[in-house]
Amino acid sequence: MATDRLSMIFAALADPTRRAILARLTEGEATVGELAEPFDISLPAVSRHLKVLEAAGLISRTRSAQWRSSRLEAGPLREATAWMEDYRRFWDESFDRLDAHLKRTLARNEENHHD
Amino acid sequence: MATDRLSMIFAALADPTRRAILARLTEGEATVGELAEPFDISLPAVSRHLKVLEAAGLISRTRSAQWRSSRLEAGPLREATAWMEDYRRFWDESFDRLDAHLKRTLARNEENHHD
């Protein structure tokens, strides 16, 4: 597995439970118990997901073992989005081309109907 | 490994060689040989990366085995970015809060200097 920062961020996002945990944390800090509640998974399983998210920098955790809570960190998501933004130009062009193609096709169909 | 579409997209992006291959494909279609050239990896290794990208829908490949070429598909990158966009609100707020905090700190330092 690649261990560069951006790869670790994307790998951490490649799991629906981890993405749901991040979504929950946008509402504020939460303990492992609070994070486990909506999911049908054990506390150790949630802890493992939190470790992956923490290693990628996507969350930070307070030190206190008993009431350890997690919070979302905005930086890495921003970084990953910045990477994706470079491709926006490409897909905007793709969709522009598709759009132009559809318009031509529609125009041709219109012409055929009028024949 | 999660096999939902968004997880497969993020997992495919979690590798620097695969991201470099996508970057190369924004310039146009390319064969396996052309894609392998800038990297210090074997053709079979490139083929394995292309399989992961194809399974995630990030590229499509022509049928012809001999001159099989790959092209970037815009849809999945767009989908992954749409997911990230939901978090933009969160990190914009984070940075606004940080900005406000820094301004207050600077203002306080200014006051202290004038005392």
JSON list of C-alpha atoms in Angstrom, two decimals:
[
{"chain": "A", "resi": 1, "resn": "MET", "atom": "CA", "xyz": [0.00, 0.00, 0.00]},
{"chain": "A", "resi": 2, "resn": "ALA", "atom": "CA", "xyz": [1.28, 3.45, -0.90]},
{"chain": "A", "resi": 3, "resn": "THR", "atom": "CA", "xyz": [2.20, 5.56, 2.13]},
{"chain": "A", "resi": 4, "resn": "ASP", "atom": "CA", "xyz": [2.45, 9.06, 0.64]},
{"chain": "A", "resi": 5, "resn": "ARG", "atom": "CA", "xyz": [0.07, 11.51, 2.26]},
{"chain": "A", "resi": 6, "resn": "LEU", "atom": "CA", "xyz": [-2.41, 11.87, -0.61]},
{"chain": "A", "resi": 7, "resn": "SER", "atom": "CA", "xyz": [-2.59, 8.07, -1.08]},
{"chain": "A", "resi": 8, "resn": "MET", "atom": "CA", "xyz": [-3.28, 7.60, 2.63]},
{"chain": "A", "resi": 9, "resn": "ILE", "atom": "CA", "xyz": [-6.09, 10.18, 2.46]},
{"chain": "A", "resi": 10, "resn": "PHE", "atom": "CA", "xyz": [-7.73, 8.48, -0.55]},
{"chain": "A", "resi": 11, "resn": "ALA", "atom": "CA", "xyz": [-7.28, 5.00, 1.01]},
{"chain": "A", "resi": 12, "resn": "ALA", "atom": "CA", "xyz": [-8.95, 6.24, 4.20]},
{"chain": "A", "resi": 13, "resn": "LEU", "atom": "CA", "xyz": [-11.88, 7.57, 2.14]},
{"chain": "A", "resi": 14, "resn": "ALA", "atom": "CA", "xyz": [-12.25, 4.21, 0.33]},
{"chain": "A", "resi": 15, "resn": "ASP", "atom": "CA", "xyz": [-14.66, 2.80, 2.90]},
{"chain": "A", "resi": 16, "resn": "PRO", "atom": "CA", "xyz": [-18.34, 3.69, 3.40]},
{"chain": "A", "resi": 17, "resn": "THR", "atom": "CA", "xyz": [-18.18, 3.39, 7.22]},
{"chain": "A", "resi": 18, "resn": "ARG", "atom": "CA", "xyz": [-15.20, 5.72, 7.42]},
{"chain": "A", "resi": 19, "resn": "ARG", "atom": "CA", "xyz": [-16.96, 8.24, 5.16]},
{"chain": "A", "resi": 20, "resn": "ALA", "atom": "CA", "xyz": [-20.06, 8.00, 7.39]},
{"chain": "A", "resi": 21, "resn": "ILE", "atom": "CA", "xyz": [-17.87, 8.62, 10.47]},
{"chain": "A", "resi": 22, "resn": "LEU", "atom": "CA", "xyz": [-16.45, 11.76, 8.83]},
{"chain": "A", "resi": 23, "resn": "ALA", "atom": "CA", "xyz": [-19.98, 12.91, 7.98]},
{"chain": "A", "resi": 24, "resn": "ARG", "atom": "CA", "xyz": [-20.99, 12.44, 11.63]},
{"chain": "A", "resi": 25, "resn": "LEU", "atom": "CA", "xyz": [-17.94, 14.42, 12.81]},
{"chain": "A", "resi": 26, "resn": "THR", "atom": "CA", "xyz": [-18.94, 17.46, 10.73]},
{"chain": "A", "resi": 27, "resn": "GLU", "atom": "CA", "xyz": [-21.64, 17.90, 13.42]},
{"chain": "A", "resi": 28, "resn": "GLY", "atom": "CA", "xyz": [-19.01, 18.02, 16.18]},
{"chain": "A", "resi": 29, "resn": "GLU", "atom": "CA", "xyz": [-16.65, 15.90, 18.31]},
{"chain": "A", "resi": 30, "resn": "ALA", "atom": "CA", "xyz": [-17.78, 12.39, 19.26]},
{"chain": "A", "resi": 31, "resn": "THR", "atom": "CA", "xyz": [-16.56, 9.46, 21.39]},
{"chain": "A", "resi": 32, "resn": "VAL", "atom": "CA", "xyz": [-16.00, 5.96, 19.99]},
{"chain": "A", "resi": 33, "resn": "GLY", "atom": "CA", "xyz": [-19.32, 4.88, 21.57]},
{"chain": "A", "resi": 34, "resn": "GLU", "atom": "CA", "xyz": [-21.23, 7.73, 19.92]},
{"chain": "A", "resi": 35, "resn": "LEU", "atom": "CA", "xyz": [-19.61, 6.95, 16.58]},
{"chain": "A", "resi": 36, "resn": "ALA", "atom": "CA", "xyz": [-20.39, 3.21, 16.84]},
{"chain": "A", "resi": 37, "resn": "GLU", "atom": "CA", "xyz": [-24.08, 3.77, 17.67]},
{"chain": "A", "resi": 38, "resn": "PRO", "atom": "CA", "xyz": [-25.55, 4.25, 14.16]},
{"chain": "A", "resi": 39, "resn": "PHE", "atom": "CA", "xyz": [-23.51, 1.35, 12.73]},
{"chain": "A", "resi": 40, "resn": "ASP", "atom": "CA", "xyz": [-23.92, -2.37, 13.24]},
{"chain": "A", "resi": 41, "resn": "ILE", "atom": "CA", "xyz": [-20.22, -2.79, 14.13]},
{"chain": "A", "resi": 42, "resn": "SER", "atom": "CA", "xyz": [-18.23, -3.36, 17.32]},
{"chain": "A", "resi": 43, "resn": "LEU", "atom": "CA", "xyz": [-16.31, -0.69, 19.23]},
{"chain": "A", "resi": 44, "resn": "PRO", "atom": "CA", "xyz": [-12.95, -2.32, 18.25]},
{"chain": "A", "resi": 45, "resn": "ALA", "atom": "CA", "xyz": [-14.00, -2.14, 14.58]},
{"chain": "A", "resi": 46, "resn": "VAL", "atom": "CA", "xyz": [-14.82, 1.57, 14.98]},
{"chain": "A", "resi": 47, "resn": "SER", "atom": "CA", "xyz": [-11.47, 2.06, 16.72]},
{"chain": "A", "resi": 48, "resn": "ARG", "atom": "CA", "xyz": [-9.67, 0.47, 13.78]},
{"chain": "A", "resi": 49, "resn": "HIS", "atom": "CA", "xyz": [-11.47, 2.82, 11.35]},
{"chain": "A", "resi": 50, "resn": "LEU", "atom": "CA", "xyz": [-10.54, 5.80, 13.56]},
{"chain": "A", "resi": 51, "resn": "LYS", "atom": "CA", "xyz": [-6.87, 4.73, 13.48]},
{"chain": "A", "resi": 52, "resn": "VAL", "atom": "CA", "xyz": [-6.91, 4.75, 9.67]},
{"chain": "A", "resi": 53, "resn": "LEU", "atom": "CA", "xyz": [-8.59, 8.18, 9.61]},
{"chain": "A", "resi": 54, "resn": "GLU", "atom": "CA", "xyz": [-6.11, 9.51, 12.18]},
{"chain": "A", "resi": 55, "resn": "ALA", "atom": "CA", "xyz": [-3.07, 8.17, 10.28]},
{"chain": "A", "resi": 56, "resn": "ALA", "atom": "CA", "xyz": [-4.33, 10.02, 7.19]},
{"chain": "A", "resi": 57, "resn": "GLY", "atom": "CA", "xyz": [-4.70, 13.21, 9.25]},
{"chain": "A", "resi": 58, "resn": "LEU", "atom": "CA", "xyz": [-8.45, 13.32, 8.57]},
{"chain": "A", "resi": 59, "resn": "ILE", "atom": "CA", "xyz": [-9.28, 13.34, 12.28]},
{"chain": "A", "resi": 60, "resn": "SER", "atom": "CA", "xyz": [-7.49, 14.14, 15.52]},
{"chain": "A", "resi": 61, "resn": "ARG", "atom": "CA", "xyz": [-8.19, 12.52, 18.88]},
{"chain": "A", "resi": 62, "resn": "THR", "atom": "CA", "xyz": [-8.00, 13.86, 22.43]},
{"chain": "A", "resi": 63, "resn": "ARG", "atom": "CA", "xyz": [-5.50, 12.16, 24.76]},
{"chain": "A", "resi": 64, "resn": "SER", "atom": "CA", "xyz": [-7.85, 11.19, 27.58]},
{"chain": "A", "resi": 65, "resn": "ALA", "atom": "CA", "xyz": [-8.31, 7.41, 27.22]},
{"chain": "A", "resi": 66, "resn": "GLN", "atom": "CA", "xyz": [-11.65, 7.23, 29.01]},
{"chain": "A", "resi": 67, "resn": "TRP", "atom": "CA", "xyz": [-13.51, 9.98, 27.16]},
{"chain": "A", "resi": 68, "resn": "ARG", "atom": "CA", "xyz": [-11.36, 10.03, 24.08]},
{"chain": "A", "resi": 69, "resn": "SER", "atom": "CA", "xyz": [-13.18, 11.98, 21.43]},
{"chain": "A", "resi": 70, "resn": "SER", "atom": "CA", "xyz": [-12.50, 12.44, 17.73]},
{"chain": "A", "resi": 71, "resn": "ARG", "atom": "CA", "xyz": [-12.77, 15.59, 15.66]},
{"chain": "A", "resi": 72, "resn": "LEU", "atom": "CA", "xyz": [-12.64, 16.20, 11.94]},
{"chain": "A", "resi": 73, "resn": "GLU", "atom": "CA", "xyz": [-9.57, 17.93, 10.51]},
{"chain": "A", "resi": 74, "resn": "ALA", "atom": "CA", "xyz": [-10.27, 19.99, 7.41]},
{"chain": "A", "resi": 75, "resn": "GLY", "atom": "CA", "xyz": [-6.74, 20.12, 5.89]},
{"chain": "A", "resi": 76, "resn": "PRO", "atom": "CA", "xyz": [-6.44, 16.68, 4.25]},
{"chain": "A", "resi": 77, "resn": "LEU", "atom": "CA", "xyz": [-9.93, 16.81, 2.68]},
{"chain": "A", "resi": 78, "resn": "ARG", "atom": "CA", "xyz": [-8.97, 20.19, 1.28]},
{"chain": "A", "resi": 79, "resn": "GLU", "atom": "CA", "xyz": [-5.74, 18.72, -0.09]},
{"chain": "A", "resi": 80, "resn": "ALA", "atom": "CA", "xyz": [-7.52, 15.79, -1.76]},
{"chain": "A", "resi": 81, "resn": "THR", "atom": "CA", "xyz": [-10.09, 18.13, -3.30]},
{"chain": "A", "resi": 82, "resn": "ALA", "atom": "CA", "xyz": [-7.31, 20.37, -4.61]},
{"chain": "A", "resi": 83, "resn": "TRP", "atom": "CA", "xyz": [-5.92, 17.33, -6.42]},
{"chain": "A", "resi": 84, "resn": "MET", "atom": "CA", "xyz": [-9.34, 16.58, -7.93]},
{"chain": "A", "resi": 85, "resn": "GLU", "atom": "CA", "xyz": [-9.80, 20.20, -8.99]},
{"chain": "A", "resi": 86, "resn": "ASP", "atom": "CA", "xyz": [-7.01, 19.76, -11.54]},
{"chain": "A", "resi": 87, "resn": "TYR", "atom": "CA", "xyz": [-9.32, 17.36, -13.36]},
{"chain": "A", "resi": 88, "resn": "ARG", "atom": "CA", "xyz": [-12.32, 19.68, -13.35]},
{"chain": "A", "resi": 89, "resn": "ARG", "atom": "CA", "xyz": [-11.03, 21.37, -16.49]},
{"chain": "A", "resi": 90, "resn": "PHE", "atom": "CA", "xyz": [-10.86, 17.96, -18.16]},
{"chain": "A", "resi": 91, "resn": "TRP", "atom": "CA", "xyz": [-14.37, 16.82, -17.30]},
{"chain": "A", "resi": 92, "resn": "ASP", "atom": "CA", "xyz": [-15.89, 20.24, -17.95]},
{"chain": "A", "resi": 93, "resn": "GLU", "atom": "CA", "xyz": [-14.44, 19.92, -21.46]},
{"chain": "A", "resi": 94, "resn": "SER", "atom": "CA", "xyz": [-15.76, 16.34, -21.74]},
{"chain": "A", "resi": 95, "resn": "PHE", "atom": "CA", "xyz": [-19.24, 17.45, -20.77]},
{"chain": "A", "resi": 96, "resn": "ASP", "atom": "CA", "xyz": [-19.03, 20.46, -23.08]},
{"chain": "A", "resi": 97, "resn": "ARG", "atom": "CA", "xyz": [-18.13, 18.11, -25.92]},
{"chain": "A", "resi": 98, "resn": "LEU", "atom": "CA", "xyz": [-20.98, 15.74, -24.97]},
{"chain": "A", "resi": 99, "resn": "ASP", "atom": "CA", "xyz": [-23.34, 18.70, -24.74]},
{"chain": "A", "resi": 100, "resn": "ALA", "atom": "CA", "xyz": [-22.30, 19.98, -28.19]},
{"chain": "A", "resi": 101, "resn": "HIS", "atom": "CA", "xyz": [-22.68, 16.45, -29.60]},
{"chain": "A", "resi": 102, "resn": "LEU", "atom": "CA", "xyz": [-26.20, 16.10, -28.15]},
{"chain": "A", "resi": 103, "resn": "LYS", "atom": "CA", "xyz": [-27.22, 19.50, -29.50]},
{"chain": "A", "resi": 104, "resn": "ARG", "atom": "CA", "xyz": [-25.97, 18.57, -32.98]},
{"chain": "A", "resi": 105, "resn": "THR", "atom": "CA", "xyz": [-27.81, 15.22, -32.79]},
{"chain": "A", "resi": 106, "resn": "LEU", "atom": "CA", "xyz": [-31.01, 16.91, -31.66]},
{"chain": "A", "resi": 107, "resn": "ALA", "atom": "CA", "xyz": [-30.71, 19.54, -34.38]},
{"chain": "A", "resi": 108, "resn": "ARG", "atom": "CA", "xyz": [-30.25, 16.80, -37.00]},
{"chain": "A", "resi": 109, "resn": "ASN", "atom": "CA", "xyz": [-33.30, 14.93, -35.68]},
{"chain": "A", "resi": 110, "resn": "GLU", "atom": "CA", "xyz": [-35.28, 18.16, -35.85]},
{"chain": "A", "resi": 111, "resn": "GLU", "atom": "CA", "xyz": [-34.22, 18.61, -39.49]},
{"chain": "A", "resi": 112, "resn": "ASN", "atom": "CA", "xyz": [-35.18, 15.03, -40.33]},
{"chain": "A", "resi": 113, "resn": "HIS", "atom": "CA", "xyz": [-38.61, 15.55, -38.80]},
{"chain": "A", "resi": 114, "resn": "HIS", "atom": "CA", "xyz": [-39.13, 18.61, -40.96]},
{"chain": "A", "resi": 115, "resn": "ASP", "atom": "CA", "xyz": [-38.14, 16.73, -44.12]},
{"chain": "B", "resi": 1, "resn": "MET", "atom": "CA", "xyz": [-12.12, -4.13, 0.75]},
{"chain": "B", "resi": 2, "resn": "ALA", "atom": "CA", "xyz": [-15.31, -2.15, 0.17]},
{"chain": "B", "resi": 3, "resn": "THR", "atom": "CA", "xyz": [-16.79, -2.65, -3.29]},
{"chain": "B", "resi": 4, "resn": "ASP", "atom": "CA", "xyz": [-19.28, 0.22, -3.52]},
{"chain": "B", "resi": 5, "resn": "ARG", "atom": "CA", "xyz": [-18.60, 2.54, -6.42]},
{"chain": "B", "resi": 6, "resn": "LEU", "atom": "CA", "xyz": [-17.30, 5.54, -4.46]},
{"chain": "B", "resi": 7, "resn": "SER", "atom": "CA", "xyz": [-14.99, 3.32, -2.37]},
{"chain": "B", "resi": 8, "resn": "MET", "atom": "CA", "xyz": [-13.58, 1.75, -5.54]},
{"chain": "B", "resi": 9, "resn": "ILE", "atom": "CA", "xyz": [-12.92, 5.21, -6.98]},
{"chain": "B", "resi": 10, "resn": "PHE", "atom": "CA", "xyz": [-11.09, 6.40, -3.85]},
{"chain": "B", "resi": 11, "resn": "ALA", "atom": "CA", "xyz": [-9.15, 3.11, -3.57]},
{"chain": "B", "resi": 12, "resn": "ALA", "atom": "CA", "xyz": [-8.04, 3.49, -7.21]},
{"chain": "B", "resi": 13, "resn": "LEU", "atom": "CA", "xyz": [-6.84, 7.04, -6.47]},
{"chain": "B", "resi": 14, "resn": "ALA", "atom": "CA", "xyz": [-4.85, 5.82, -3.42]},
{"chain": "B", "resi": 15, "resn": "ASP", "atom": "CA", "xyz": [-1.70, 5.15, -5.43]},
{"chain": "B", "resi": 16, "resn": "PRO", "atom": "CA", "xyz": [0.76, 7.71, -6.86]},
{"chain": "B", "resi": 17, "resn": "THR", "atom": "CA", "xyz": [1.42, 5.69, -10.05]},
{"chain": "B", "resi": 18, "resn": "ARG", "atom": "CA", "xyz": [-2.29, 5.40, -10.79]},
{"chain": "B", "resi": 19, "resn": "ARG", "atom": "CA", "xyz": [-2.74, 9.14, -10.22]},
{"chain": "B", "resi": 20, "resn": "ALA", "atom": "CA", "xyz": [0.20, 9.80, -12.55]},
{"chain": "B", "resi": 21, "resn": "ILE", "atom": "CA", "xyz": [-1.39, 7.55, -15.20]},
{"chain": "B", "resi": 22, "resn": "LEU", "atom": "CA", "xyz": [-4.65, 9.55, -14.94]},
{"chain": "B", "resi": 23, "resn": "ALA", "atom": "CA", "xyz": [-2.66, 12.79, -15.27]},
{"chain": "B", "resi": 24, "resn": "ARG", "atom": "CA", "xyz": [-1.00, 11.42, -18.44]},
{"chain": "B", "resi": 25, "resn": "LEU", "atom": "CA", "xyz": [-4.41, 10.42, -19.87]},
{"chain": "B", "resi": 26, "resn": "THR", "atom": "CA", "xyz": [-5.75, 13.98, -19.58]},
{"chain": "B", "resi": 27, "resn": "GLU", "atom": "CA", "xyz": [-3.44, 14.66, -22.57]},
{"chain": "B", "resi": 28, "resn": "GLY", "atom": "CA", "xyz": [-5.15, 11.95, -24.62]},
{"chain": "B", "resi": 29, "resn": "GLU", "atom": "CA", "xyz": [-5.41, 8.18, -25.15]},
{"chain": "B", "resi": 30, "resn": "ALA", "atom": "CA", "xyz": [-2.30, 6.06, -24.60]},
{"chain": "B", "resi": 31, "resn": "THR", "atom": "CA", "xyz": [-1.17, 2.44, -24.96]},
{"chain": "B", "resi": 32, "resn": "VAL", "atom": "CA", "xyz": [0.24, 0.38, -22.08]},
{"chain": "B", "resi": 33, "resn": "GLY", "atom": "CA", "xyz": [3.75, 0.92, -23.48]},
{"chain": "B", "resi": 34, "resn": "GLU", "atom": "CA", "xyz": [3.31, 4.69, -23.64]},
{"chain": "B", "resi": 35, "resn": "LEU", "atom": "CA", "xyz": [1.95, 4.72, -20.09]},
{"chain": "B", "resi": 36, "resn": "ALA", "atom": "CA", "xyz": [4.82, 2.58, -18.76]},
{"chain": "B", "resi": 37, "resn": "GLU", "atom": "CA", "xyz": [7.54, 4.75, -20.33]},
{"chain": "B", "resi": 38, "resn": "PRO", "atom": "CA", "xyz": [7.84, 7.52, -17.69]},
{"chain": "B", "resi": 39, "resn": "PHE", "atom": "CA", "xyz": [7.74, 5.01, -14.81]},
{"chain": "B", "resi": 40, "resn": "ASP", "atom": "CA", "xyz": [10.34, 2.55, -13.64]},
{"chain": "B", "resi": 41, "resn": "ILE", "atom": "CA", "xyz": [7.84, -0.32, -13.66]},
{"chain": "B", "resi": 42, "resn": "SER", "atom": "CA", "xyz": [7.11, -3.31, -15.89]},
{"chain": "B", "resi": 43, "resn": "LEU", "atom": "CA", "xyz": [4.31, -3.54, -18.46]},
{"chain": "B", "resi": 44, "resn": "PRO", "atom": "CA", "xyz": [2.45, -6.17, -16.35]},
{"chain": "B", "resi": 45, "resn": "ALA", "atom": "CA", "xyz": [2.59, -3.78, -13.36]},
{"chain": "B", "resi": 46, "resn": "VAL", "atom": "CA", "xyz": [1.10, -0.99, -15.51]},
{"chain": "B", "resi": 47, "resn": "SER", "atom": "CA", "xyz": [-1.57, -3.44, -16.72]},
{"chain": "B", "resi": 48, "resn": "ARG", "atom": "CA", "xyz": [-2.51, -4.25, -13.14]},
{"chain": "B", "resi": 49, "resn": "HIS", "atom": "CA", "xyz": [-2.87, -0.52, -12.35]},
{"chain": "B", "resi": 50, "resn": "LEU", "atom": "CA", "xyz": [-5.02, -0.08, -15.49]},
{"chain": "B", "resi": 51, "resn": "LYS", "atom": "CA", "xyz": [-7.29, -2.92, -14.35]},
{"chain": "B", "resi": 52, "resn": "VAL", "atom": "CA", "xyz": [-7.89, -1.18, -11.01]},
{"chain": "B", "resi": 53, "resn": "LEU", "atom": "CA", "xyz": [-8.60, 2.13, -12.77]},
{"chain": "B", "resi": 54, "resn": "GLU", "atom": "CA", "xyz": [-10.94, 0.42, -15.25]},
{"chain": "B", "resi": 55, "resn": "ALA", "atom": "CA", "xyz": [-12.84, -1.43, -12.48]},
{"chain": "B", "resi": 56, "resn": "ALA", "atom": "CA", "xyz": [-13.44, 1.93, -10.79]},
{"chain": "B", "resi": 57, "resn": "GLY", "atom": "CA", "xyz": [-14.70, 3.35, -14.09]},
{"chain": "B", "resi": 58, "resn": "LEU", "atom": "CA", "xyz": [-11.92, 5.97, -14.15]},
{"chain": "B", "resi": 59, "resn": "ILE", "atom": "CA", "xyz": [-10.68, 4.79, -17.54]},
{"chain": "B", "resi": 60, "resn": "SER", "atom": "CA", "xyz": [-12.05, 2.82, -20.46]},
{"chain": "B", "resi": 61, "resn": "ARG", "atom": "CA", "xyz": [-10.01, 0.64, -22.81]},
{"chain": "B", "resi": 62, "resn": "THR", "atom": "CA", "xyz": [-10.37, -0.18, -26.48]},
{"chain": "B", "resi": 63, "resn": "ARG", "atom": "CA", "xyz": [-10.96, -3.85, -27.35]},
{"chain": "B", "resi": 64, "resn": "SER", "atom": "CA", "xyz": [-8.06, -4.38, -29.75]},
{"chain": "B", "resi": 65, "resn": "ALA", "atom": "CA", "xyz": [-5.52, -6.43, -27.78]},
{"chain": "B", "resi": 66, "resn": "GLN", "atom": "CA", "xyz": [-2.49, -5.40, -29.81]},
{"chain": "B", "resi": 67, "resn": "TRP", "atom": "CA", "xyz": [-2.96, -1.63, -29.77]},
{"chain": "B", "resi": 68, "resn": "ARG", "atom": "CA", "xyz": [-5.19, -1.49, -26.75]},
{"chain": "B", "resi": 69, "resn": "SER", "atom": "CA", "xyz": [-5.33, 2.09, -25.58]},
{"chain": "B", "resi": 70, "resn": "SER", "atom": "CA", "xyz": [-6.74, 3.67, -22.45]},
{"chain": "B", "resi": 71, "resn": "ARG", "atom": "CA", "xyz": [-8.73, 6.87, -22.08]},
{"chain": "B", "resi": 72, "resn": "LEU", "atom": "CA", "xyz": [-9.77, 8.87, -19.07]},
{"chain": "B", "resi": 73, "resn": "GLU", "atom": "CA", "xyz": [-13.45, 8.84, -18.10]},
{"chain": "B", "resi": 74, "resn": "ALA", "atom": "CA", "xyz": [-14.63, 12.02, -16.40]},
{"chain": "B", "resi": 75, "resn": "GLY", "atom": "CA", "xyz": [-17.72, 10.71, -14.57]},
{"chain": "B", "resi": 76, "resn": "PRO", "atom": "CA", "xyz": [-16.18, 8.97, -11.53]},
{"chain": "B", "resi": 77, "resn": "LEU", "atom": "CA", "xyz": [-13.77, 11.83, -10.77]},
{"chain": "B", "resi": 78, "resn": "ARG", "atom": "CA", "xyz": [-16.73, 14.15, -10.91]},
{"chain": "B", "resi": 79, "resn": "GLU", "atom": "CA", "xyz": [-18.66, 11.87, -8.54]},
{"chain": "B", "resi": 80, "resn": "ALA", "atom": "CA", "xyz": [-15.78, 11.71, -6.02]},
{"chain": "B", "resi": 81, "resn": "THR", "atom": "CA", "xyz": [-15.38, 15.49, -6.12]},
{"chain": "B", "resi": 82, "resn": "ALA", "atom": "CA", "xyz": [-19.11, 15.93, -5.55]},
{"chain": "B", "resi": 83, "resn": "TRP", "atom": "CA", "xyz": [-18.70, 13.88, -2.36]},
{"chain": "B", "resi": 84, "resn": "MET", "atom": "CA", "xyz": [-15.78, 16.09, -1.24]},
{"chain": "B", "resi": 85, "resn": "GLU", "atom": "CA", "xyz": [-17.74, 19.26, -2.01]},
{"chain": "B", "resi": 86, "resn": "ASP", "atom": "CA", "xyz": [-20.09, 18.46, 0.89]},
{"chain": "B", "resi": 87, "resn": "TYR", "atom": "CA", "xyz": [-17.13, 19.04, 3.20]},
{"chain": "B", "resi": 88, "resn": "ARG", "atom": "CA", "xyz": [-16.14, 22.36, 1.68]},
{"chain": "B", "resi": 89, "resn": "ARG", "atom": "CA", "xyz": [-18.68, 24.12, 3.88]},
{"chain": "B", "resi": 90, "resn": "PHE", "atom": "CA", "xyz": [-17.04, 22.49, 6.90]},
{"chain": "B", "resi": 91, "resn": "TRP", "atom": "CA", "xyz": [-13.47, 23.45, 6.11]},
{"chain": "B", "resi": 92, "resn": "ASP", "atom": "CA", "xyz": [-14.40, 26.93, 4.91]},
{"chain": "B", "resi": 93, "resn": "GLU", "atom": "CA", "xyz": [-15.95, 27.43, 8.37]},
{"chain": "B", "resi": 94, "resn": "SER", "atom": "CA", "xyz": [-12.82, 25.97, 10.01]},
{"chain": "B", "resi": 95, "resn": "PHE", "atom": "CA", "xyz": [-10.60, 28.40, 8.16]},
{"chain": "B", "resi": 96, "resn": "ASP", "atom": "CA", "xyz": [-12.96, 31.29, 8.86]},
{"chain": "B", "resi": 97, "resn": "ARG", "atom": "CA", "xyz": [-12.74, 30.47, 12.57]},
{"chain": "B", "resi": 98, "resn": "LEU", "atom": "CA", "xyz": [-8.95, 30.23, 12.37]},
{"chain": "B", "resi": 99, "resn": "ASP", "atom": "CA", "xyz": [-8.84, 33.52, 10.49]},
{"chain": "B", "resi": 100, "resn": "ALA", "atom": "CA", "xyz": [-11.03, 35.24, 13.10]},
{"chain": "B", "resi": 101, "resn": "HIS", "atom": "CA", "xyz": [-8.84, 33.79, 15.88]},
{"chain": "B", "resi": 102, "resn": "LEU", "atom": "CA", "xyz": [-5.65, 35.06, 14.24]},
{"chain": "B", "resi": 103, "resn": "LYS", "atom": "CA", "xyz": [-7.13, 38.52, 13.72]},
{"chain": "B", "resi": 104, "resn": "ARG", "atom": "CA", "xyz": [-8.16, 38.70, 17.40]},
{"chain": "B", "resi": 105, "resn": "THR", "atom": "CA", "xyz": [-4.69, 37.55, 18.48]},
{"chain": "B", "resi": 106, "resn": "LEU", "atom": "CA", "xyz": [-3.00, 40.11, 16.25]},
{"chain": "B", "resi": 107, "resn": "ALA", "atom": "CA", "xyz": [-5.32, 42.86, 17.51]},
{"chain": "B", "resi": 108, "resn": "ARG", "atom": "CA", "xyz": [-4.48, 41.92, 21.12]},
{"chain": "B", "resi": 109, "resn": "ASN", "atom": "CA", "xyz": [-0.75, 42.00, 20.36]},
{"chain": "B", "resi": 110, "resn": "GLU", "atom": "CA", "xyz": [-1.18, 45.42, 18.79]},
{"chain": "B", "resi": 111, "resn": "GLU", "atom": "CA", "xyz": [-2.92, 46.67, 21.93]},
{"chain": "B", "resi": 112, "resn": "ASN", "atom": "CA", "xyz": [-0.17, 45.27, 24.14]},
{"chain": "B", "resi": 113, "resn": "HIS", "atom": "CA", "xyz": [2.46, 47.05, 22.05]},
{"chain": "B", "resi": 114, "resn": "HIS", "atom": "CA", "xyz": [0.65, 50.35, 22.53]},
{"chain": "B", "resi": 115, "resn": "ASP", "atom": "CA", "xyz": [0.46, 49.94, 26.35]}
]
